[in-house]
Short mmCIF file of C-alpha atoms in Angstrom, two decimals:
data_model
loop_
_atom_site.label_atom_id
_atom_site.label_comp_id
_atom_site.label_asym_id
_atom_site.label_seq_id
_atom_site.Cartn_x
_atom_site.Cartn_y
_atom_site.Cartn_z
CA UNK A 1 -83.72 -6.42 -7.17
CA UNK A 2 -82.96 -2.29 -7.78
CA UNK A 3 -81.79 -2.09 -4.09
CA UNK A 4 -79.34 -4.84 -4.54
CA UNK A 5 -77.85 -3.56 -7.63
CA UNK A 6 -77.91 -0.14 -6.59
CA UNK A 7 -75.95 -1.33 -3.90
CA UNK A 8 -73.32 -3.37 -5.96
CA UNK A 9 -72.98 -0.43 -8.18
CA UNK A 10 -72.04 1.70 -4.89
CA UNK A 11 -69.67 -0.87 -4.11
CA UNK A 12 -67.79 -0.98 -7.39
CA UNK A 13 -67.49 3.11 -7.60
CA UNK A 14 -65.93 3.17 -3.65
CA UNK A 15 -63.44 0.44 -5.01
CA UNK A 16 -62.80 2.35 -8.58
CA UNK A 17 -62.39 5.59 -6.12
CA UNK A 18 -60.06 4.12 -3.52
CA UNK A 19 -57.63 2.46 -6.58
CA UNK A 20 -57.40 5.46 -7.99
CA UNK A 21 -56.71 7.47 -4.99
CA UNK A 22 -53.98 4.80 -4.25
CA UNK A 23 -52.36 4.78 -7.83
CA UNK A 24 -52.38 8.72 -7.49
CA UNK A 25 -50.86 8.86 -4.18
CA UNK A 26 -48.26 6.48 -5.32
CA UNK A 27 -47.67 8.63 -8.69
CA UNK A 28 -47.08 11.44 -6.12
CA UNK A 29 -44.59 9.06 -3.97
CA UNK A 30 -42.95 8.19 -7.07
CA UNK A 31 -42.33 11.82 -8.45
CA UNK A 32 -41.00 13.03 -5.23
CA UNK A 33 -38.44 10.29 -5.24
CA UNK A 34 -37.73 11.02 -8.59
CA UNK A 35 -37.54 14.71 -8.10
CA UNK A 36 -34.91 14.16 -4.89
CA UNK A 37 -32.77 12.26 -7.21
CA UNK A 38 -32.64 14.79 -10.27
CA UNK A 39 -32.83 17.61 -7.57
CA UNK A 40 -29.27 19.17 -7.20
CA UNK A 41 -28.38 20.86 -4.16
CA UNK A 42 -26.06 24.14 -4.49
CA UNK A 43 -23.20 23.31 -3.31
CA UNK A 44 -19.50 25.15 -2.68
CA UNK A 45 -16.83 24.97 -0.46
CA UNK A 46 -14.60 22.50 1.43
CA UNK A 47 -16.05 18.73 1.19
CA UNK A 48 -14.29 18.43 4.61
CA UNK A 49 -14.54 21.65 6.36
CA UNK A 50 -13.12 20.33 9.67
CA UNK A 51 -10.54 17.85 8.49
CA UNK A 52 -7.68 19.80 10.03
CA UNK A 53 -8.76 19.47 13.77
CA UNK A 54 -9.92 16.35 12.66
CA UNK A 55 -6.28 15.02 11.95
CA UNK A 56 -5.04 16.86 14.79
CA UNK A 57 -6.55 14.68 17.59
CA UNK A 58 -6.83 11.79 15.38
CA UNK A 59 -5.77 7.99 16.55
CA UNK A 60 -6.89 5.95 14.29
CA UNK A 61 -7.26 6.56 10.32
CA UNK A 62 -9.57 3.17 8.66
CA UNK A 63 -8.96 2.93 4.86
CA UNK A 64 -11.62 0.77 3.47
CA UNK A 65 -11.60 -0.24 0.07
CA UNK A 66 -11.01 -3.72 -1.78
CA UNK A 67 -9.15 -4.22 1.19
CA UNK A 68 -8.39 -2.72 4.41
CA UNK A 69 -5.85 -1.08 5.87
CA UNK A 70 -5.84 0.90 9.97
CA UNK A 71 -3.16 3.33 11.18
CA UNK A 72 -2.85 3.99 14.66
CA UNK A 73 -0.57 7.03 16.52
CA UNK A 74 1.03 5.19 19.45
CA UNK A 75 3.27 7.50 21.44
CA UNK A 76 3.47 10.29 18.89
CA UNK A 77 4.00 7.36 15.94
CA UNK A 78 1.26 6.41 13.16
CA UNK A 79 1.90 2.95 12.79
CA UNK A 80 0.20 0.01 11.52
CA UNK A 81 -1.01 -2.75 13.60
CA UNK A 82 -1.41 -5.76 11.01
CA UNK A 83 1.87 -5.16 10.62
CA UNK A 84 2.84 -5.59 14.45
CA UNK A 85 2.96 -2.00 14.99
CA UNK A 86 5.93 -0.91 11.83
CA UNK A 87 5.97 2.71 11.01
CA UNK A 88 3.78 3.98 8.60
CA UNK A 89 5.68 6.90 6.08
CA UNK A 90 5.23 10.52 7.11
CA UNK A 91 5.67 11.23 3.65
CA UNK A 92 2.46 9.43 3.09
CA UNK A 93 0.30 11.16 5.63
CA UNK A 94 1.06 14.28 4.72
CA UNK A 95 -0.07 13.65 1.24
CA UNK A 96 -3.19 12.37 2.76
CA UNK A 97 -3.74 15.28 4.43
CA UNK A 98 -3.02 17.83 1.92
CA UNK A 99 -5.30 15.96 -0.78
CA UNK A 100 -8.22 15.39 1.73
CA UNK A 101 -7.80 19.26 3.09
CA UNK A 102 -7.53 20.94 -0.36
CA UNK A 103 -10.85 18.90 -1.64
CA UNK A 104 -13.71 21.71 -2.69
CA UNK A 105 -17.16 21.15 -4.08
CA UNK A 106 -17.54 21.27 -7.76
CA UNK A 107 -21.17 20.32 -7.70
CA UNK A 108 -23.97 17.51 -7.18
CA UNK A 109 -24.92 14.24 -8.97
CA UNK A 110 -27.12 11.72 -8.48
CA UNK A 111 -28.67 10.63 -5.53
CA UNK A 112 -30.18 7.27 -6.99
CA UNK A 113 -28.27 4.40 -5.12
CA UNK A 114 -28.59 2.36 -8.19
CA UNK A 115 -26.10 4.70 -9.72
CA UNK A 116 -23.65 5.21 -7.40
CA UNK A 117 -21.52 2.67 -8.87
CA UNK A 118 -20.90 4.43 -12.47
CA UNK A 119 -19.09 6.88 -10.52
CA UNK A 120 -17.66 4.73 -8.48
CA UNK A 121 -19.29 5.30 -5.16
CA UNK A 122 -20.70 2.22 -4.39
CA UNK A 123 -20.33 0.79 -0.85
CA UNK A 124 -16.71 -0.18 -0.33
CA UNK A 125 -15.69 -3.74 -0.83
CA UNK A 126 -18.53 -4.09 -3.51
CA UNK A 127 -18.02 -3.79 -7.05
CA UNK A 128 -17.41 -0.51 -8.92
CA UNK A 129 -17.17 0.42 -4.97
CA UNK A 130 -15.65 3.63 -3.09
CA UNK A 131 -12.64 4.45 -1.16
CA UNK A 132 -13.95 4.60 2.98
CA UNK A 133 -11.64 7.18 4.94
CA UNK A 134 -12.60 7.54 7.92
CA UNK A 135 -10.78 9.23 11.41
CA UNK A 136 -11.76 8.23 14.62
CA UNK A 137 -10.45 9.52 18.10
CA UNK A 138 -9.07 7.87 21.13
CA UNK A 139 -13.26 6.77 22.21
CA UNK A 140 -13.41 5.30 18.88
CA UNK A 141 -15.81 8.44 18.12
CA UNK A 142 -15.93 9.21 13.95
CA UNK A 143 -14.41 12.76 13.92
CA UNK A 144 -14.71 12.59 9.88
CA UNK A 145 -15.31 10.11 7.29
CA UNK A 146 -15.70 10.30 3.36
CA UNK A 147 -15.98 8.07 0.19
CA UNK A 148 -13.71 8.48 -2.48
CA UNK A 149 -14.75 7.20 -5.79
CA UNK A 150 -13.68 7.31 -9.56
CA UNK A 151 -11.39 10.90 -10.30
CA UNK A 152 -11.65 11.74 -13.73
CA UNK A 153 -9.10 14.41 -15.36
CA UNK A 154 -9.41 17.17 -12.87
CA UNK A 155 -12.48 15.59 -10.75
CA UNK A 156 -12.93 12.99 -7.88
CA UNK A 157 -16.69 11.70 -6.81
CA UNK A 158 -17.44 11.83 -3.26
CA UNK A 159 -19.75 11.35 -1.07
CA UNK A 160 -20.94 10.60 2.93
CA UNK A 161 -20.85 7.18 3.92
CA UNK A 162 -24.95 7.39 5.38
CA UNK A 163 -25.98 9.38 2.14
CA UNK A 164 -26.94 8.54 -1.41
CA UNK A 165 -25.87 12.05 -3.01
CA UNK A 166 -22.77 11.89 -4.67
CA UNK A 167 -20.73 14.89 -5.74
CA UNK A 168 -18.06 16.15 -7.78
CA UNK A 169 -15.27 17.44 -6.12
CA UNK A 170 -11.83 19.18 -7.06
CA UNK A 171 -8.42 19.63 -5.89
CA UNK A 172 -8.55 23.42 -4.00
CA UNK A 173 -5.86 26.14 -4.40
CA UNK A 174 -3.38 23.59 -2.91
CA UNK A 175 -3.33 21.25 -6.30
CA UNK A 176 -2.63 18.31 -4.47
CA UNK A 177 -2.22 15.29 -6.28
CA UNK A 178 -4.44 12.16 -5.68
CA UNK A 179 -2.87 9.47 -3.35
CA UNK A 180 -2.78 5.91 -3.45
CA UNK A 181 -4.67 4.57 -0.36
CA UNK A 182 -4.53 1.07 -1.25
CA UNK A 183 -2.91 -1.58 -1.21
CA UNK A 184 -1.56 -1.30 2.79
CA UNK A 185 2.21 -1.37 2.19
CA UNK A 186 1.93 1.55 0.12
CA UNK A 187 2.08 3.22 3.49
CA UNK A 188 5.00 1.48 4.52
CA UNK A 189 8.67 2.28 3.83
CA UNK A 190 10.01 -1.01 2.10
CA UNK A 191 12.52 0.27 -0.41
CA UNK A 192 15.29 2.10 2.17
CA UNK A 193 17.73 -0.39 1.43
CA UNK A 194 19.85 1.00 -1.10
CA UNK A 195 23.49 0.84 -1.09
CA UNK A 196 24.34 1.92 -4.48
CA UNK A 197 25.23 -0.87 -6.99
CA UNK A 198 28.35 1.07 -7.98
CA UNK A 199 29.49 1.14 -4.23
CA UNK A 200 29.59 -2.16 -3.75
CA UNK A 201 33.18 -3.73 -3.29
CA UNK A 202 32.43 -7.26 -2.11
CA UNK A 203 29.87 -10.04 -1.18
CA UNK A 204 29.76 -13.20 0.00
CA UNK A 205 26.55 -15.86 -0.13
CA UNK A 206 26.08 -18.65 0.81
CA UNK A 207 23.07 -20.15 -0.97
CA UNK A 208 20.04 -22.94 0.59
CA UNK A 209 21.73 -25.29 -2.16
CA UNK A 210 25.43 -25.41 -3.05
CA UNK A 211 28.95 -24.00 -1.99
CA UNK A 212 29.32 -20.47 -1.05
CA UNK A 213 31.43 -18.01 -2.77
CA UNK A 214 32.65 -14.72 -2.60
CA UNK A 215 32.54 -11.86 -5.65
CA UNK A 216 34.88 -8.78 -5.36
CA UNK A 217 35.54 -5.79 -7.61
CA UNK A 218 38.42 -3.65 -7.26
CA UNK A 219 36.89 -0.68 -7.72
CA UNK A 220 34.33 1.92 -8.44
CA UNK A 221 34.86 1.72 -12.19
CA UNK A 222 35.38 -1.69 -12.71
CA UNK A 223 32.63 -3.15 -14.92
CA UNK A 224 32.48 -6.76 -13.51
CA UNK A 225 32.64 -8.83 -10.44
CA UNK A 226 35.63 -11.30 -10.04
CA UNK A 227 34.86 -14.59 -8.44
CA UNK A 228 37.54 -14.73 -6.03
CA UNK A 229 35.98 -18.01 -3.87
CA UNK A 230 35.85 -21.32 -3.97
CA UNK A 231 38.98 -21.88 -6.26
CA UNK A 232 38.38 -24.53 -9.20
CA UNK A 233 34.95 -22.37 -10.45
CA UNK A 234 34.90 -19.99 -14.08
CA UNK A 235 32.23 -17.54 -14.34
CA UNK A 236 30.05 -18.57 -17.07
CA UNK A 237 30.50 -15.13 -18.72
CA UNK A 238 32.49 -12.02 -17.19
CA UNK A 239 29.00 -10.37 -16.08
CA UNK A 240 27.77 -13.58 -14.69
CA UNK A 241 28.23 -12.37 -11.04
CA UNK A 242 26.93 -9.16 -11.33
CA UNK A 243 23.39 -9.78 -10.57
CA UNK A 244 23.90 -11.38 -7.19
CA UNK A 245 26.38 -9.01 -6.39
CA UNK A 246 24.57 -6.00 -6.81
CA UNK A 247 21.27 -7.04 -5.11
CA UNK A 248 21.53 -4.81 -2.41
CA UNK A 249 22.02 -1.52 -4.59
CA UNK A 250 18.71 -0.63 -4.21
CA UNK A 251 16.22 -3.18 -3.23
CA UNK A 252 12.45 -2.86 -2.19
CA UNK A 253 10.70 -5.48 0.33
CA UNK A 254 7.49 -6.61 0.13
CA UNK A 255 6.01 -6.56 3.44
CA UNK A 256 7.10 -6.51 6.97
CA UNK A 257 6.64 -8.54 10.37
CA UNK A 258 8.17 -8.34 13.76
CA UNK A 259 11.25 -11.16 13.86
CA UNK A 260 10.40 -12.83 17.07
CA UNK A 261 6.81 -13.50 15.80
CA UNK A 262 7.81 -15.28 12.17
CA UNK A 263 9.18 -18.49 13.11
CA UNK A 264 11.02 -20.72 10.16
CA UNK A 265 14.16 -21.41 9.95
CA UNK A 266 17.70 -19.67 8.32
CA UNK A 267 18.46 -20.93 5.27
CA UNK A 268 21.06 -18.67 3.54
CA UNK A 269 22.75 -15.74 3.93
CA UNK A 270 24.32 -12.93 1.43
CA UNK A 271 26.99 -10.13 2.94
CA UNK A 272 28.09 -7.03 0.89
CA UNK A 273 30.57 -4.27 2.02
CA UNK A 274 30.98 -1.01 0.31
CA UNK A 275 33.69 0.45 -0.37
CA UNK A 276 33.18 3.12 2.08
CA UNK A 277 33.28 0.40 4.72
CA UNK A 278 29.65 -0.38 5.49
CA UNK A 279 28.86 -3.91 5.51
CA UNK A 280 24.97 -5.36 5.42
CA UNK A 281 24.34 -8.95 5.98
CA UNK A 282 20.80 -10.55 5.52
CA UNK A 283 20.15 -13.96 7.11
CA UNK A 284 17.36 -15.39 5.08
CA UNK A 285 14.41 -17.31 6.58
CA UNK A 286 12.30 -19.70 5.51
CA UNK A 287 9.07 -19.85 6.33
CA UNK A 288 6.91 -22.20 4.06
CA UNK A 289 7.55 -21.06 0.24
CA UNK A 290 8.32 -17.80 1.58
CA UNK A 291 11.44 -16.11 2.38
CA UNK A 292 12.47 -13.16 4.82
CA UNK A 293 15.18 -11.15 5.37
CA UNK A 294 16.54 -9.76 8.71
CA UNK A 295 18.99 -7.23 8.15
CA UNK A 296 22.32 -6.49 10.46
CA UNK A 297 24.62 -3.78 9.80
CA UNK A 298 28.29 -3.13 10.94
CA UNK A 299 30.86 -0.48 10.50
CA UNK A 300 34.44 -1.51 8.69
CA UNK A 301 35.62 1.59 8.68
CA UNK A 302 34.62 5.04 11.23
CA UNK A 303 33.57 6.60 8.38
CA UNK A 304 30.72 4.00 8.11
CA UNK A 305 29.96 4.19 11.98
CA UNK A 306 26.81 6.20 11.34
CA UNK A 307 25.52 4.54 8.28
CA UNK A 308 25.23 1.38 10.27
CA UNK A 309 23.63 2.66 13.58
CA UNK A 310 21.28 4.24 11.39
CA UNK A 311 20.25 1.40 9.45
CA UNK A 312 20.21 -1.08 12.66
CA UNK A 313 18.20 1.42 14.02
CA UNK A 314 15.86 1.16 11.60
CA UNK A 315 15.68 -2.79 10.82
CA UNK A 316 16.23 -4.17 14.48
CA UNK A 317 13.51 -6.77 15.50
CA UNK A 318 11.84 -6.71 12.02
CA UNK A 319 11.72 -9.51 9.57
CA UNK A 320 11.20 -8.11 5.75
CA UNK A 321 10.02 -10.70 3.03
CA UNK A 322 11.26 -10.71 -0.44
CA UNK A 323 9.78 -11.25 -3.70
CA UNK A 324 10.65 -14.47 -5.72
CA UNK A 325 12.89 -12.14 -8.17
CA UNK A 326 14.83 -10.55 -5.37
CA UNK A 327 15.56 -14.04 -4.12
CA UNK A 328 17.05 -15.56 -7.30
CA UNK A 329 19.05 -12.95 -7.62
CA UNK A 330 20.22 -12.87 -3.32
CA UNK A 331 21.13 -15.90 -3.19
CA UNK A 332 21.91 -17.42 -6.38
CA UNK A 333 23.49 -21.18 -6.49
CA UNK A 334 26.78 -20.70 -7.40
CA UNK A 335 26.29 -23.54 -10.55
CA UNK A 336 24.11 -20.48 -11.77
CA UNK A 337 27.00 -18.31 -12.70
CA UNK A 338 29.99 -20.61 -12.43
CA UNK A 339 31.03 -23.73 -14.03
CA UNK A 340 33.32 -26.36 -12.06
CA UNK A 341 36.89 -25.31 -13.79
CA UNK A 342 40.73 -25.84 -12.92
CA UNK A 343 41.32 -22.19 -11.34
CA UNK A 344 39.03 -18.75 -10.71
CA UNK A 345 39.19 -16.54 -13.66
CA UNK A 346 38.95 -12.50 -12.97
CA UNK A 347 36.48 -10.82 -14.58
CA UNK A 348 38.30 -7.85 -17.11
#
């Protein structure tokens, strides 16, 4: 019996010793992991030291956050494939280049993956996720990439996509401002149409419903537009036609697509003439509940020839999405600005 008891005691001692060793090893591992999370390496210098070289040979820039934007260089011009190859704003690319090239490390921060969201550096697309910027060459190889997190005061938090260590960075000597990376239309020039409200002399409008009408202003100093056609209508107020007439004074579109791929049908048009002799016609195309603009320019005078050529070069082959507010002004029905009467009344 004593031999059995001794064996049992030895087995218990072995089990206790084994458990203690396992717990000790686990404690060591936990301590090491905690130390790694707390330890902050010394860092300095550029966040992306090879950025300028990467951009010079880049063929694609992908930006991923809550949404995704891809920019591709084709024949030396940066374009957006998701918008049928519409050109990207050169100034937006220049701002991105200056900003990322200027970032320098301020110091290391957490390496705990569970804490990255507090800095806006969780996985792109997730809650509290960062914005990934990846630059690739023609073969698809990654030349440079970084995840940008929250910007606080003069700092921005960053990390590499395959690492959990976060860093604080600041703009260097260039003091480049932060850039608006998303949504995608931040990269597209959609506010190019600006005739100047005071430069518009005459407007002809064919709404989707109701009769066509014409609004005319005698001079740039005239306050209001007169309703000249059709006869028998009287403006509700002296300034009732100013909204529709000056829509092309400055207009920002919401999106763009290749016109030959749009489909839909034409439902209205708006034509504006300037005092300088430039005529801009917008044909409105309906695609479901949306309305798209196809733009054509022509010159009524020799002085406007250059403007017409430049505008056509920009807009030929493209259709531009308009907001509901723009549509409401651009092709407002006549009954919204005038009442049937015995004769047209000129605005003072």
